[in-house]
mmCIF file of C-alpha atoms in Angstrom:
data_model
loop_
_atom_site.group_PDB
_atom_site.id
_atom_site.type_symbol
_atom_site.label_atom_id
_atom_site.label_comp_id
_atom_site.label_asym_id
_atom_site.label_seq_id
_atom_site.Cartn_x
_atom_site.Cartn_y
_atom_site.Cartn_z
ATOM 1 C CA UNK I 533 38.310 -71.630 28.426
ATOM 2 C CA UNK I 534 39.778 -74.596 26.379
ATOM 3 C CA UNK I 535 40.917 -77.566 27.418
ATOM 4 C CA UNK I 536 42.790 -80.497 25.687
ATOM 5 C CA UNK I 537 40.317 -83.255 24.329
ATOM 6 C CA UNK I 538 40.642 -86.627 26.037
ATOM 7 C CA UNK I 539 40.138 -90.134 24.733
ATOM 8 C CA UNK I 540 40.744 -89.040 20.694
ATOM 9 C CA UNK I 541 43.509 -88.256 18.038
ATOM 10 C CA UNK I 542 43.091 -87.205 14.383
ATOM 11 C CA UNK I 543 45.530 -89.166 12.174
ATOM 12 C CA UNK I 544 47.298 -87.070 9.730
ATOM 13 C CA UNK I 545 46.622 -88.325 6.154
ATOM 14 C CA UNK I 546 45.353 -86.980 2.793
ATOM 15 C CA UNK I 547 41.872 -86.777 4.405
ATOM 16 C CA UNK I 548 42.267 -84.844 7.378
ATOM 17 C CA UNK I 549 41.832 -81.606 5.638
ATOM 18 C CA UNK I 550 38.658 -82.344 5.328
ATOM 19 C CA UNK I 551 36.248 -81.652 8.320
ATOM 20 C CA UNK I 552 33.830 -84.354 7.186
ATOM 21 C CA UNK I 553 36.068 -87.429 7.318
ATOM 22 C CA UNK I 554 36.427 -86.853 11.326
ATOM 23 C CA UNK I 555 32.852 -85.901 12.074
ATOM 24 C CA UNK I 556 33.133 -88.183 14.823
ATOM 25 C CA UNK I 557 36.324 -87.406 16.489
ATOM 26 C CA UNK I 558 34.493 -83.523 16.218
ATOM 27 C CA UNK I 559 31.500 -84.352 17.886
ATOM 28 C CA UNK I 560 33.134 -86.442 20.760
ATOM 29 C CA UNK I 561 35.663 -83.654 21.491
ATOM 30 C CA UNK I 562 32.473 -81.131 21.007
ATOM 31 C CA UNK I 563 30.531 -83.093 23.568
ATOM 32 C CA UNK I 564 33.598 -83.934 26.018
ATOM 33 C CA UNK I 565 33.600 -79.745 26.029
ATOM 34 C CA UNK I 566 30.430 -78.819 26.700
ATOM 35 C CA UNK I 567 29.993 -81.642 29.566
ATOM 36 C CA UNK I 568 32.789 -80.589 31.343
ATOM 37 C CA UNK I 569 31.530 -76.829 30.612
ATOM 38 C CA UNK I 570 34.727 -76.011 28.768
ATOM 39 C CA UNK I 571 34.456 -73.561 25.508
ATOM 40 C CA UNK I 572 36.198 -75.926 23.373
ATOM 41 C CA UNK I 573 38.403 -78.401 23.150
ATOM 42 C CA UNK I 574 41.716 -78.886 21.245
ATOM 43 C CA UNK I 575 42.174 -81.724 19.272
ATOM 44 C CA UNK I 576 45.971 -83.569 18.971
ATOM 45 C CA UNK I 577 47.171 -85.775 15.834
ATOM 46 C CA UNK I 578 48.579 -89.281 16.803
ATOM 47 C CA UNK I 579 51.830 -87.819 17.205
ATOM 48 C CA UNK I 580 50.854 -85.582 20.066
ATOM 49 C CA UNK I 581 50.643 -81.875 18.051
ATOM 50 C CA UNK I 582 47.693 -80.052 19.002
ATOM 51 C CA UNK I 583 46.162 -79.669 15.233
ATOM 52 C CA UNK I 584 42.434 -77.498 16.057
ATOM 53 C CA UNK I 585 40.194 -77.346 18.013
ATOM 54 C CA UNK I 586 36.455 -79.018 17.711
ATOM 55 C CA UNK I 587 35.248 -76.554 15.690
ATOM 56 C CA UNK I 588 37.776 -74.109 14.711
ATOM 57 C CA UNK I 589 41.713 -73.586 13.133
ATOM 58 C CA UNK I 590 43.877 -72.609 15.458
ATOM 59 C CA UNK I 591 46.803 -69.665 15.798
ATOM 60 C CA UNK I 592 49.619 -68.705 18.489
ATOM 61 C CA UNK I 593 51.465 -65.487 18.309
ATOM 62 C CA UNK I 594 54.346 -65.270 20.399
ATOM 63 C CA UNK I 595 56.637 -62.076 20.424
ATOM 64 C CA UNK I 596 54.045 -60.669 18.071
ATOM 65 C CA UNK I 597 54.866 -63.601 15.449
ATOM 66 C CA UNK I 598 51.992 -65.690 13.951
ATOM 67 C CA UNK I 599 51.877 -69.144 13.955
ATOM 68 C CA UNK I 600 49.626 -72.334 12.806
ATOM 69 C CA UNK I 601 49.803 -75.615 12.540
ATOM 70 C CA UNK I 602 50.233 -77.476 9.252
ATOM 71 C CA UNK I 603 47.913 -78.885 7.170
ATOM 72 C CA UNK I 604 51.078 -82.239 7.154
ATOM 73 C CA UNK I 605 50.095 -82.238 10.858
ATOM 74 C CA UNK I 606 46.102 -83.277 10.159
ATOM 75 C CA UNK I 607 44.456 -80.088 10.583
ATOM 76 C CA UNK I 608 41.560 -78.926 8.546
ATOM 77 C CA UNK I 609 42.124 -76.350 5.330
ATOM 78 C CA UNK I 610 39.144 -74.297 6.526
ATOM 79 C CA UNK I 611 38.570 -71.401 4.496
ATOM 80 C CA UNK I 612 39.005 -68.322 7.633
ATOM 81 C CA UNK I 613 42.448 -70.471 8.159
ATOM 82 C CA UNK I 614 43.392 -69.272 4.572
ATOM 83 C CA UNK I 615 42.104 -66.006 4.484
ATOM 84 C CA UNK I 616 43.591 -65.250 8.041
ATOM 85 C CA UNK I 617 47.130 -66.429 6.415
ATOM 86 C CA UNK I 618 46.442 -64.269 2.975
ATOM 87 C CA UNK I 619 45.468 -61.012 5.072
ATOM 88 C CA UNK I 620 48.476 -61.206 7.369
ATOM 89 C CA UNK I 621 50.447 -61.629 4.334
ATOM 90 C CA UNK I 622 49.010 -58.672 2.901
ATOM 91 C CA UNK I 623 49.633 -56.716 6.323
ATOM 92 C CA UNK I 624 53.340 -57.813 6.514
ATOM 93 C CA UNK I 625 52.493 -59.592 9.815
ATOM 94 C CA UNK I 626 55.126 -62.165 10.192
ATOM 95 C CA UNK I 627 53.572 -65.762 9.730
ATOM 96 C CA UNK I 628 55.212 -69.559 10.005
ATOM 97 C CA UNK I 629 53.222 -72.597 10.117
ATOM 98 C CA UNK I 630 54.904 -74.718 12.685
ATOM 99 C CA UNK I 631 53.700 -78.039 15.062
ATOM 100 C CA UNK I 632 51.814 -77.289 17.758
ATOM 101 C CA UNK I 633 53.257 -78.913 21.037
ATOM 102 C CA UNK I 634 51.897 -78.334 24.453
ATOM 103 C CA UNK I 635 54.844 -76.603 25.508
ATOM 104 C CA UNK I 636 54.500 -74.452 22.662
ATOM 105 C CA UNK I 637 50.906 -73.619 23.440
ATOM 106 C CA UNK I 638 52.178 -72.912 27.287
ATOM 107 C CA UNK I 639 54.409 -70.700 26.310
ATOM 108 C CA UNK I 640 52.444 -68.548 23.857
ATOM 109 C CA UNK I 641 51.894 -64.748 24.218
ATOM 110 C CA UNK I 642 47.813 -65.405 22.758
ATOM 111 C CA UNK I 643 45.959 -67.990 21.458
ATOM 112 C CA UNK I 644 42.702 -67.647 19.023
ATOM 113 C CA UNK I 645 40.728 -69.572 16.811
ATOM 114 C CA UNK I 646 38.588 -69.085 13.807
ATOM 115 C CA UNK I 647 36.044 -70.683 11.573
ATOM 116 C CA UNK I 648 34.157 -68.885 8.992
ATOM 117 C CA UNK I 649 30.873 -68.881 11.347
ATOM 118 C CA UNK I 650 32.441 -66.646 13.971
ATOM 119 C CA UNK I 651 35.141 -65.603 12.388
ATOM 120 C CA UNK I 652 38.636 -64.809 14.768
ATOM 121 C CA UNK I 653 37.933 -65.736 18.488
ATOM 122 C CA UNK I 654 40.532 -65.019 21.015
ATOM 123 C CA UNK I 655 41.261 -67.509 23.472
ATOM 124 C CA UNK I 656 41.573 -66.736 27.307
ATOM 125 C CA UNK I 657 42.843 -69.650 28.611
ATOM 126 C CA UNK I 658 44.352 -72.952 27.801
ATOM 127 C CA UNK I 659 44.476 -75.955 30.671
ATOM 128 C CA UNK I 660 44.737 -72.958 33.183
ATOM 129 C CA UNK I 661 47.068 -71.121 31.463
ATOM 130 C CA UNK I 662 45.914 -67.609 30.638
ATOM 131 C CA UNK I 663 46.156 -65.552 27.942
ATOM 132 C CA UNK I 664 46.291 -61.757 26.700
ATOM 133 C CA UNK I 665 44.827 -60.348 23.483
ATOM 134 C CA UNK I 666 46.531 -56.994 23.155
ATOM 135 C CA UNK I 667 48.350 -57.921 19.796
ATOM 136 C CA UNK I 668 44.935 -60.106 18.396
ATOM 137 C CA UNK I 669 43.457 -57.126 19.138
ATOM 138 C CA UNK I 670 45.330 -55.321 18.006
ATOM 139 C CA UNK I 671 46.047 -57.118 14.319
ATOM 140 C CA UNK I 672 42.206 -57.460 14.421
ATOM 141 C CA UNK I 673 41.105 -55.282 11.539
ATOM 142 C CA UNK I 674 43.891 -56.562 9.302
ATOM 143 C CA UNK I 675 43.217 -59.990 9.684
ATOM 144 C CA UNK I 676 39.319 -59.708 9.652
ATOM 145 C CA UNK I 677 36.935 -59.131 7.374
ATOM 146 C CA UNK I 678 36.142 -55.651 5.969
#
């Protein structure tokens, strides 16, 4: 269960790739999450795109097409991000990087995120809206590790 973060957005400049320069925007979103026992919460840039979450990149498929924010829209270059977008390459799994609106999100087949801690996590719901995981499943050994 995700939920959008309140109160917070991550400006999108030459040092929002990197995860340290918004440690604090992180741990507020982190701690807005866990208080209002949600699993994580998204994070928007200051024009409204969802960018990540508090702790993780984030990808859509919809009609079993791959998509993920950015890095012009403020979200982090985290190293699963890349690797996810190299292996799907490799697996001729169809891949655009595209902003991330709401309506977007709402209208997505499957959500899931990944850092290189837990790797690919598939997400079940988003503000109520719930998701399936056939295709993540699916795609699963292509875009994980061996």
């Amino acid at each position: 269960r995700v939920r959008l973060a309140e109160g917070v957005r991550k400006a999108a400049d030459v040092l929002s790739g990197l995860k340290t320069t918004s440690a604090l925007l992180y741990l507020h979103a982190a701690r807005q999450a866990r208080r209002r026992q949600w699993d994580d919460a998204l994070i928007l840039n200051t024009q409204g795109h969802i960018v990540e979450s508090s702790i993780a990149n984030i990808f859509w498929i919809k009609e079993e097409k791959l998509f993920t924010p950015p890095l012009e829209d403020g979200c982090v270059a985290g190293v699963m991000r890349r690797f996810v977008m190299e292996r799907a390459a490799a697996a001729g799994i169809s891949l655009s990087e595209q902003s991330l609106t709401t309506d977007l999100l709402a209208d997505a087949d499957e959500v899931f995120l990944t850092n290189a801690i837990r790797g690919i996590k598939w997400v079940g719901s988003v503000e109520g809206h719930a998701y399936d995981h056939r295709v993540v499943e699916e795609w699963y050994p292509a875009l994980s590790l061996p």
